[in-house]
PDB file of C-alpha atoms in Angstrom:
ATOM      1  CA  ASN A 704      -7.362 -22.124  15.143  1.00 65.00           C
ATOM      2  CA  ALA A 705      -9.945 -20.955  12.651  1.00 71.00           C
ATOM      3  CA  GLY A 706      -7.489 -18.320  11.360  1.00 88.00           C
ATOM      4  CA  VAL A 707      -9.158 -15.340   9.702  1.00 93.00           C
ATOM      5  CA  THR A 708     -12.882 -15.653   9.098  1.00 95.00           C
ATOM      6  CA  GLN A 709     -15.144 -13.391   7.082  1.00 97.00           C
ATOM      7  CA  THR A 710     -18.899 -13.154   6.763  1.00 96.00           C
ATOM      8  CA  PRO A 711     -20.895 -13.076   4.599  1.00 96.00           C
ATOM      9  CA  LYS A 712     -19.309 -14.912   1.655  1.00 95.00           C
ATOM     10  CA  PHE A 713     -21.523 -13.140  -0.835  1.00 96.00           C
ATOM     11  CA  GLN A 714     -23.843 -10.147  -0.613  1.00 96.00           C
ATOM     12  CA  VAL A 715     -26.036  -8.197  -3.005  1.00 97.00           C
ATOM     13  CA  LEU A 716     -26.926  -4.626  -2.070  1.00 96.00           C
ATOM     14  CA  LYS A 717     -28.936  -1.878  -3.666  1.00 97.00           C
ATOM     15  CA  THR A 718     -27.375   1.541  -4.131  1.00 97.00           C
ATOM     16  CA  GLY A 719     -27.666   3.553  -0.934  1.00 97.00           C
ATOM     17  CA  GLN A 720     -27.992   0.589   1.412  1.00 97.00           C
ATOM     18  CA  SER A 721     -25.588   0.144   4.280  1.00 96.00           C
ATOM     19  CA  MET A 722     -23.979  -3.012   5.561  1.00 96.00           C
ATOM     20  CA  THR A 723     -21.147  -4.349   7.672  1.00 97.00           C
ATOM     21  CA  LEU A 724     -18.626  -6.923   6.518  1.00 97.00           C
ATOM     22  CA  GLN A 725     -17.427  -8.947   9.448  1.00 97.00           C
ATOM     23  CA  CYS A 726     -13.866 -10.102  10.048  1.00 97.00           C
ATOM     24  CA  ALA A 727     -12.498 -12.034  13.006  1.00 97.00           C
ATOM     25  CA  GLN A 728      -9.204 -13.715  13.833  1.00 94.00           C
ATOM     26  CA  ASP A 729      -8.285 -16.026  16.685  1.00 91.00           C
ATOM     27  CA  MET A 730      -4.496 -15.723  16.474  1.00 86.00           C
ATOM     28  CA  ASN A 731      -4.217 -12.736  18.840  1.00 87.00           C
ATOM     29  CA  HIS A 732      -2.808 -10.660  15.995  1.00 88.00           C
ATOM     30  CA  GLU A 733      -2.346  -6.965  16.565  1.00 87.00           C
ATOM     31  CA  TYR A 734      -2.462  -5.906  12.944  1.00 90.00           C
ATOM     32  CA  MET A 735      -5.577  -6.287  10.835  1.00 93.00           C
ATOM     33  CA  SER A 736      -6.436  -4.814   7.480  1.00 95.00           C
ATOM     34  CA  TRP A 737      -9.081  -4.651   4.776  1.00 97.00           C
ATOM     35  CA  TYR A 738      -8.414  -4.842   1.038  1.00 96.00           C
ATOM     36  CA  ARG A 739     -10.542  -4.742  -2.022  1.00 96.00           C
ATOM     37  CA  GLN A 740      -9.583  -6.630  -5.145  1.00 95.00           C
ATOM     38  CA  ASP A 741     -10.807  -5.542  -8.551  1.00 93.00           C
ATOM     39  CA  PRO A 742      -9.863  -6.963 -11.964  1.00 84.00           C
ATOM     40  CA  GLY A 743      -6.611  -5.454 -13.186  1.00 79.00           C
ATOM     41  CA  MET A 744      -6.131  -3.457  -9.968  1.00 80.00           C
ATOM     42  CA  GLY A 745      -4.566  -5.955  -7.604  1.00 85.00           C
ATOM     43  CA  LEU A 746      -5.230  -5.683  -3.872  1.00 92.00           C
ATOM     44  CA  ARG A 747      -5.759  -2.161  -2.569  1.00 93.00           C
ATOM     45  CA  LEU A 748      -5.619  -1.319   1.112  1.00 92.00           C
ATOM     46  CA  ILE A 749      -8.797   0.295   2.466  1.00 95.00           C
ATOM     47  CA  HIS A 750      -8.153   0.630   6.223  1.00 95.00           C
ATOM     48  CA  TYR A 751      -5.890  -1.001   8.731  1.00 93.00           C
ATOM     49  CA  SER A 752      -5.501  -1.281  12.482  1.00 93.00           C
ATOM     50  CA  VAL A 753      -2.390  -1.843  14.585  1.00 89.00           C
ATOM     51  CA  GLY A 754      -4.305  -2.697  17.731  1.00 89.00           C
ATOM     52  CA  ALA A 755      -7.586  -2.308  19.568  1.00 91.00           C
ATOM     53  CA  GLY A 756      -8.740   1.298  19.405  1.00 93.00           C
ATOM     54  CA  ILE A 757      -6.250   2.258  16.671  1.00 93.00           C
ATOM     55  CA  THR A 758      -7.213   2.513  13.016  1.00 95.00           C
ATOM     56  CA  ASP A 759      -5.859   4.370  10.023  1.00 93.00           C
ATOM     57  CA  GLN A 760      -6.659   4.906   6.367  1.00 92.00           C
ATOM     58  CA  GLY A 761      -5.114   3.022   3.521  1.00 90.00           C
ATOM     59  CA  GLU A 762      -5.040   3.757  -0.164  1.00 87.00           C
ATOM     60  CA  VAL A 763      -8.805   3.805  -0.894  1.00 93.00           C
ATOM     61  CA  PRO A 764     -10.707   4.654   2.330  1.00 95.00           C
ATOM     62  CA  ASN A 765     -13.558   6.761   0.939  1.00 95.00           C
ATOM     63  CA  GLY A 766     -17.006   5.277   1.516  1.00 95.00           C
ATOM     64  CA  TYR A 767     -15.803   2.880   4.221  1.00 97.00           C
ATOM     65  CA  ASN A 768     -15.596   3.069   8.002  1.00 97.00           C
ATOM     66  CA  VAL A 769     -13.852   0.769  10.442  1.00 97.00           C
ATOM     67  CA  SER A 770     -13.526   0.357  14.179  1.00 95.00           C
ATOM     68  CA  ARG A 771     -11.457  -1.966  16.370  1.00 96.00           C
ATOM     69  CA  SER A 772     -13.030  -2.420  19.772  1.00 96.00           C
ATOM     70  CA  THR A 773     -11.413  -5.824  20.376  1.00 95.00           C
ATOM     71  CA  THR A 774      -8.240  -7.547  19.181  1.00 93.00           C
ATOM     72  CA  GLU A 775     -10.287 -10.251  17.485  1.00 95.00           C
ATOM     73  CA  ASP A 776     -12.750  -8.248  15.382  1.00 97.00           C
ATOM     74  CA  PHE A 777     -12.324  -5.660  12.646  1.00 98.00           C
ATOM     75  CA  PRO A 778     -15.628  -4.895  10.876  1.00 98.00           C
ATOM     76  CA  LEU A 779     -15.818  -2.853   7.690  1.00 98.00           C
ATOM     77  CA  ARG A 780     -18.866  -0.651   7.230  1.00 97.00           C
ATOM     78  CA  LEU A 781     -20.268   0.620   3.971  1.00 96.00           C
ATOM     79  CA  LEU A 782     -22.394   3.618   4.899  1.00 92.00           C
ATOM     80  CA  SER A 783     -24.165   4.138   1.566  1.00 96.00           C
ATOM     81  CA  ALA A 784     -23.257   1.512  -0.997  1.00 96.00           C
ATOM     82  CA  ALA A 785     -22.400   2.544  -4.549  1.00 97.00           C
ATOM     83  CA  PRO A 786     -21.922   0.395  -7.674  1.00 96.00           C
ATOM     84  CA  SER A 787     -18.225   1.379  -7.615  1.00 96.00           C
ATOM     85  CA  GLN A 788     -17.919  -0.625  -4.406  1.00 97.00           C
ATOM     86  CA  THR A 789     -18.718  -3.852  -6.223  1.00 97.00           C
ATOM     87  CA  SER A 790     -15.615  -5.895  -5.493  1.00 97.00           C
ATOM     88  CA  VAL A 791     -14.128  -8.784  -3.576  1.00 96.00           C
ATOM     89  CA  TYR A 792     -13.136  -7.774  -0.051  1.00 97.00           C
ATOM     90  CA  PHE A 793     -10.373  -9.494   1.878  1.00 97.00           C
ATOM     91  CA  CYS A 794      -9.552  -9.129   5.521  1.00 97.00           C
ATOM     92  CA  ALA A 795      -6.041  -9.978   6.696  1.00 94.00           C
ATOM     93  CA  SER A 796      -4.107 -10.140   9.951  1.00 92.00           C
ATOM     94  CA  ARG A 797      -0.548 -10.540  11.155  1.00 87.00           C
ATOM     95  CA  GLY A 798       1.427 -10.437  14.375  1.00 72.00           C
ATOM     96  CA  GLY A 799       3.595  -7.559  15.543  1.00 59.00           C
ATOM     97  CA  TRP A 800       5.672  -5.249  13.401  1.00 53.00           C
ATOM     98  CA  GLU A 801       8.984  -5.615  15.247  1.00 53.00           C
ATOM     99  CA  VAL A 802      12.148  -5.988  13.198  1.00 49.00           C
ATOM    100  CA  GLY A 803      12.708  -9.570  12.207  1.00 49.00           C
ATOM    101  CA  SER A 804       9.133 -10.654  12.736  1.00 53.00           C
ATOM    102  CA  ARG A 805       7.365 -12.673  10.151  1.00 57.00           C
ATOM    103  CA  GLU A 806       5.691  -9.990   8.092  1.00 63.00           C
ATOM    104  CA  THR A 807       3.353 -12.159   6.146  1.00 72.00           C
ATOM    105  CA  GLN A 808      -0.334 -11.534   6.412  1.00 81.00           C
ATOM    106  CA  TYR A 809      -2.942 -14.253   6.726  1.00 86.00           C
ATOM    107  CA  PHE A 810      -5.950 -13.625   4.541  1.00 92.00           C
ATOM    108  CA  GLY A 811      -9.573 -14.493   5.109  1.00 94.00           C
ATOM    109  CA  PRO A 812     -11.601 -16.262   2.388  1.00 94.00           C
ATOM    110  CA  GLY A 813     -13.095 -13.040   1.054  1.00 95.00           C
ATOM    111  CA  THR A 814     -16.543 -11.475   0.678  1.00 97.00           C
ATOM    112  CA  ARG A 815     -17.915 -10.953  -2.798  1.00 96.00           C
ATOM    113  CA  LEU A 816     -20.074  -7.816  -2.866  1.00 97.00           C
ATOM    114  CA  LEU A 817     -22.361  -6.763  -5.694  1.00 97.00           C
ATOM    115  CA  VAL A 818     -23.978  -3.325  -5.556  1.00 97.00           C
ATOM    116  CA  LEU A 819     -26.823  -2.797  -7.998  1.00 96.00           C
TER     117      LEU A 819
ATOM    118  CA  GLU B 916       3.649   7.617  -4.644  1.00 84.00           C
ATOM    119  CA  ASP B 917       4.443   4.056  -3.628  1.00 88.00           C
ATOM    120  CA  LYS B 918       3.995   1.519  -6.400  1.00 92.00           C
ATOM    121  CA  VAL B 919       4.660  -2.085  -7.272  1.00 95.00           C
ATOM    122  CA  VAL B 920       4.664  -3.217 -10.889  1.00 96.00           C
ATOM    123  CA  GLN B 921       4.504  -6.831 -11.980  1.00 97.00           C
ATOM    124  CA  SER B 922       5.238  -8.304 -15.369  1.00 96.00           C
ATOM    125  CA  PRO B 923       4.086  -9.973 -17.432  1.00 96.00           C
ATOM    126  CA  LEU B 924       0.403  -9.456 -16.725  1.00 94.00           C
ATOM    127  CA  SER B 925      -0.370 -12.941 -17.960  1.00 96.00           C
ATOM    128  CA  LEU B 926       1.519 -15.945 -19.164  1.00 96.00           C
ATOM    129  CA  VAL B 927       0.582 -19.262 -20.761  1.00 97.00           C
ATOM    130  CA  VAL B 928       3.106 -22.096 -20.697  1.00 97.00           C
ATOM    131  CA  HIS B 929       3.166 -25.872 -21.058  1.00 97.00           C
ATOM    132  CA  GLU B 930       3.850 -28.320 -18.291  1.00 97.00           C
ATOM    133  CA  GLY B 931       7.580 -28.713 -17.718  1.00 97.00           C
ATOM    134  CA  ASP B 932       8.441 -25.174 -18.764  1.00 97.00           C
ATOM    135  CA  THR B 933      10.333 -22.780 -16.500  1.00 97.00           C
ATOM    136  CA  VAL B 934       8.835 -19.361 -15.860  1.00 98.00           C
ATOM    137  CA  THR B 935      10.193 -16.141 -14.389  1.00 98.00           C
ATOM    138  CA  LEU B 936       7.846 -13.564 -12.910  1.00 98.00           C
ATOM    139  CA  ASN B 937       9.031 -10.030 -12.308  1.00 98.00           C
ATOM    140  CA  CYS B 938       8.246  -7.476  -9.626  1.00 98.00           C
ATOM    141  CA  SER B 939       9.665  -3.957  -9.419  1.00 97.00           C
ATOM    142  CA  TYR B 940       8.937  -1.540  -6.617  1.00 97.00           C
ATOM    143  CA  GLU B 941       9.254   2.057  -5.539  1.00 95.00           C
ATOM    144  CA  VAL B 942       8.309   2.243  -1.874  1.00 92.00           C
ATOM    145  CA  THR B 943       9.275   4.686   0.842  1.00 88.00           C
ATOM    146  CA  ASN B 944      10.805   3.105   3.956  1.00 89.00           C
ATOM    147  CA  PHE B 945      10.993  -0.278   2.257  1.00 91.00           C
ATOM    148  CA  ARG B 946      11.145  -3.242   4.644  1.00 87.00           C
ATOM    149  CA  SER B 947      10.372  -6.423   2.751  1.00 89.00           C
ATOM    150  CA  LEU B 948       9.085  -7.965  -0.448  1.00 92.00           C
ATOM    151  CA  LEU B 949       6.509 -10.730  -0.321  1.00 92.00           C
ATOM    152  CA  TRP B 950       5.177 -13.179  -2.871  1.00 94.00           C
ATOM    153  CA  TYR B 951       1.724 -14.749  -2.689  1.00 93.00           C
ATOM    154  CA  LYS B 952      -0.120 -17.333  -4.757  1.00 95.00           C
ATOM    155  CA  GLN B 953      -3.813 -16.774  -5.321  1.00 94.00           C
ATOM    156  CA  GLU B 954      -5.931 -19.558  -6.723  1.00 91.00           C
ATOM    157  CA  LYS B 955      -9.676 -19.368  -6.355  1.00 81.00           C
ATOM    158  CA  LYS B 956      -9.873 -17.522  -3.076  1.00 83.00           C
ATOM    159  CA  ALA B 957      -7.508 -15.855  -0.629  1.00 89.00           C
ATOM    160  CA  PRO B 958      -3.808 -15.267  -1.335  1.00 91.00           C
ATOM    161  CA  THR B 959      -1.468 -17.718   0.335  1.00 90.00           C
ATOM    162  CA  PHE B 960       2.054 -16.820   1.397  1.00 88.00           C
ATOM    163  CA  LEU B 961       5.052 -18.044  -0.605  1.00 91.00           C
ATOM    164  CA  PHE B 962       8.145 -16.023   0.321  1.00 88.00           C
ATOM    165  CA  MET B 963       9.328 -13.012   2.256  1.00 88.00           C
ATOM    166  CA  LEU B 964      12.557 -11.349   1.146  1.00 91.00           C
ATOM    167  CA  THR B 965      14.435  -8.708   3.084  1.00 87.00           C
ATOM    168  CA  SER B 966      18.070  -9.054   1.978  1.00 86.00           C
ATOM    169  CA  SER B 967      19.555  -8.624  -1.465  1.00 89.00           C
ATOM    170  CA  GLY B 968      21.015 -11.590  -3.279  1.00 88.00           C
ATOM    171  CA  ILE B 969      19.829 -14.302  -0.911  1.00 88.00           C
ATOM    172  CA  GLU B 970      17.693 -16.837  -2.739  1.00 91.00           C
ATOM    173  CA  LYS B 971      14.714 -18.343  -1.002  1.00 92.00           C
ATOM    174  CA  LYS B 972      13.603 -21.771  -2.217  1.00 94.00           C
ATOM    175  CA  SER B 973      10.606 -23.970  -1.682  1.00 92.00           C
ATOM    176  CA  GLY B 974      10.478 -27.008  -3.908  1.00 95.00           C
ATOM    177  CA  ARG B 975      10.285 -25.868  -7.514  1.00 97.00           C
ATOM    178  CA  LEU B 976       9.785 -22.233  -6.534  1.00 97.00           C
ATOM    179  CA  SER B 977      12.547 -19.775  -5.783  1.00 97.00           C
ATOM    180  CA  SER B 978      12.807 -16.044  -5.373  1.00 96.00           C
ATOM    181  CA  ILE B 979      15.472 -13.401  -5.017  1.00 96.00           C
ATOM    182  CA  LEU B 980      15.546  -9.695  -4.228  1.00 95.00           C
ATOM    183  CA  ASP B 981      17.763  -6.933  -5.627  1.00 95.00           C
ATOM    184  CA  LYS B 982      17.494  -3.889  -3.346  1.00 91.00           C
ATOM    185  CA  LYS B 983      19.846  -1.823  -5.475  1.00 93.00           C
ATOM    186  CA  GLU B 984      17.792  -2.200  -8.645  1.00 93.00           C
ATOM    187  CA  LEU B 985      14.501  -2.442  -6.700  1.00 95.00           C
ATOM    188  CA  PHE B 986      13.141  -5.659  -8.104  1.00 95.00           C
ATOM    189  CA  SER B 987      12.460  -9.262  -7.315  1.00 97.00           C
ATOM    190  CA  ILE B 988      11.891 -12.351  -9.422  1.00 97.00           C
ATOM    191  CA  LEU B 989       9.946 -15.510  -8.768  1.00 98.00           C
ATOM    192  CA  ASN B 990      11.083 -18.605 -10.645  1.00 98.00           C
ATOM    193  CA  ILE B 991       9.035 -21.737 -11.106  1.00 98.00           C
ATOM    194  CA  THR B 992      10.799 -24.716 -12.667  1.00 97.00           C
ATOM    195  CA  ALA B 993       9.186 -27.812 -14.186  1.00 97.00           C
ATOM    196  CA  THR B 994       5.767 -26.162 -14.061  1.00 97.00           C
ATOM    197  CA  GLN B 995       2.670 -28.225 -13.364  1.00 97.00           C
ATOM    198  CA  THR B 996      -1.015 -27.504 -13.999  1.00 97.00           C
ATOM    199  CA  GLY B 997      -1.382 -26.963 -10.251  1.00 96.00           C
ATOM    200  CA  ASP B 998       0.859 -23.923 -10.555  1.00 97.00           C
ATOM    201  CA  SER B 999      -1.877 -22.136 -12.499  1.00 97.00           C
ATOM    202  CA  ALA B1000      -2.812 -19.129 -10.375  1.00 96.00           C
ATOM    203  CA  ILE B1001      -2.361 -15.413  -9.954  1.00 95.00           C
ATOM    204  CA  TYR B1002       0.998 -14.576  -8.388  1.00 97.00           C
ATOM    205  CA  LEU B1003       0.999 -11.411  -6.315  1.00 96.00           C
ATOM    206  CA  CYS B1004       3.970  -9.383  -5.220  1.00 96.00           C
ATOM    207  CA  ALA B1005       3.754  -6.919  -2.319  1.00 94.00           C
ATOM    208  CA  ALA B1006       6.211  -4.473  -0.795  1.00 93.00           C
ATOM    209  CA  THR B1007       5.951  -3.406   2.824  1.00 89.00           C
ATOM    210  CA  SER B1008       6.841   0.019   4.094  1.00 82.00           C
ATOM    211  CA  GLY B1009       7.616   1.272   7.557  1.00 74.00           C
ATOM    212  CA  THR B1010       4.156   2.755   7.954  1.00 56.00           C
ATOM    213  CA  TYR B1011       2.351  -0.565   8.355  1.00 75.00           C
ATOM    214  CA  LYS B1012       1.378  -0.620   4.719  1.00 84.00           C
ATOM    215  CA  TYR B1013       1.463  -3.327   2.102  1.00 88.00           C
ATOM    216  CA  ILE B1014       1.529  -2.195  -1.497  1.00 91.00           C
ATOM    217  CA  PHE B1015       0.443  -4.887  -3.907  1.00 93.00           C
ATOM    218  CA  GLY B1016       1.105  -5.229  -7.593  1.00 95.00           C
ATOM    219  CA  THR B1017      -1.681  -6.176  -9.975  1.00 94.00           C
ATOM    220  CA  GLY B1018      -0.446  -9.737 -10.210  1.00 95.00           C
ATOM    221  CA  THR B1019       0.708 -12.100 -12.946  1.00 96.00           C
ATOM    222  CA  ARG B1020      -1.871 -14.623 -14.145  1.00 95.00           C
ATOM    223  CA  LEU B1021      -0.115 -17.888 -14.948  1.00 97.00           C
ATOM    224  CA  LYS B1022      -1.812 -20.680 -16.855  1.00 97.00           C
ATOM    225  CA  VAL B1023      -0.021 -23.994 -17.256  1.00 97.00           C
ATOM    226  CA  LEU B1024      -1.338 -26.245 -19.998  1.00 97.00           C
ATOM    227  CA  ALA B1025      -1.126 -30.023 -19.746  1.00 94.00           C
TER     228      ALA B1025
END
């Protein structure tokens, strides 16, 4: 098991450019999510998905799009990058949400994004 | 609005000291409280708490939840330099959401 993988590890963008942050997991997890982490702000949920074809917004969704065409992959798209999107992005996954299940999330290694 | 507040924001101690980290929460449809340790990269899971008053332990770390007063504490005894990290607390709600606090940055001096 590779767990949760993210690419790239580091990316520099110019304002207005678009890009896709990739996230994949090989644990057959239904639930996947994207967070951004900024100094003094903790982890903030951007978007999440509870299964293929199902996505929903988190706390800070503006400027980001997601899709979930397969169980394994959950890419995050920045349509027109802005300096305010400079952050560290973490993808996470977990199994089902049934009562009594282990509710911990497994995090990927993160993508550090710098928007100039 | 759902929120999780951690205190203190940062803490510097010497090896061998005992520390207590605090986490208070206000979350609709609360399900569980989780603690993570974050060193250089991704957060790693420490504890999940769902019931009040039941202590979870792992080595020198322990944690307990108070659902009446809406808080949790994480204790670390006999601290070591390897305990230096950011400790994150998160509350889960029934709408598939995790609400994280800003974290407590712990530095343990040799």
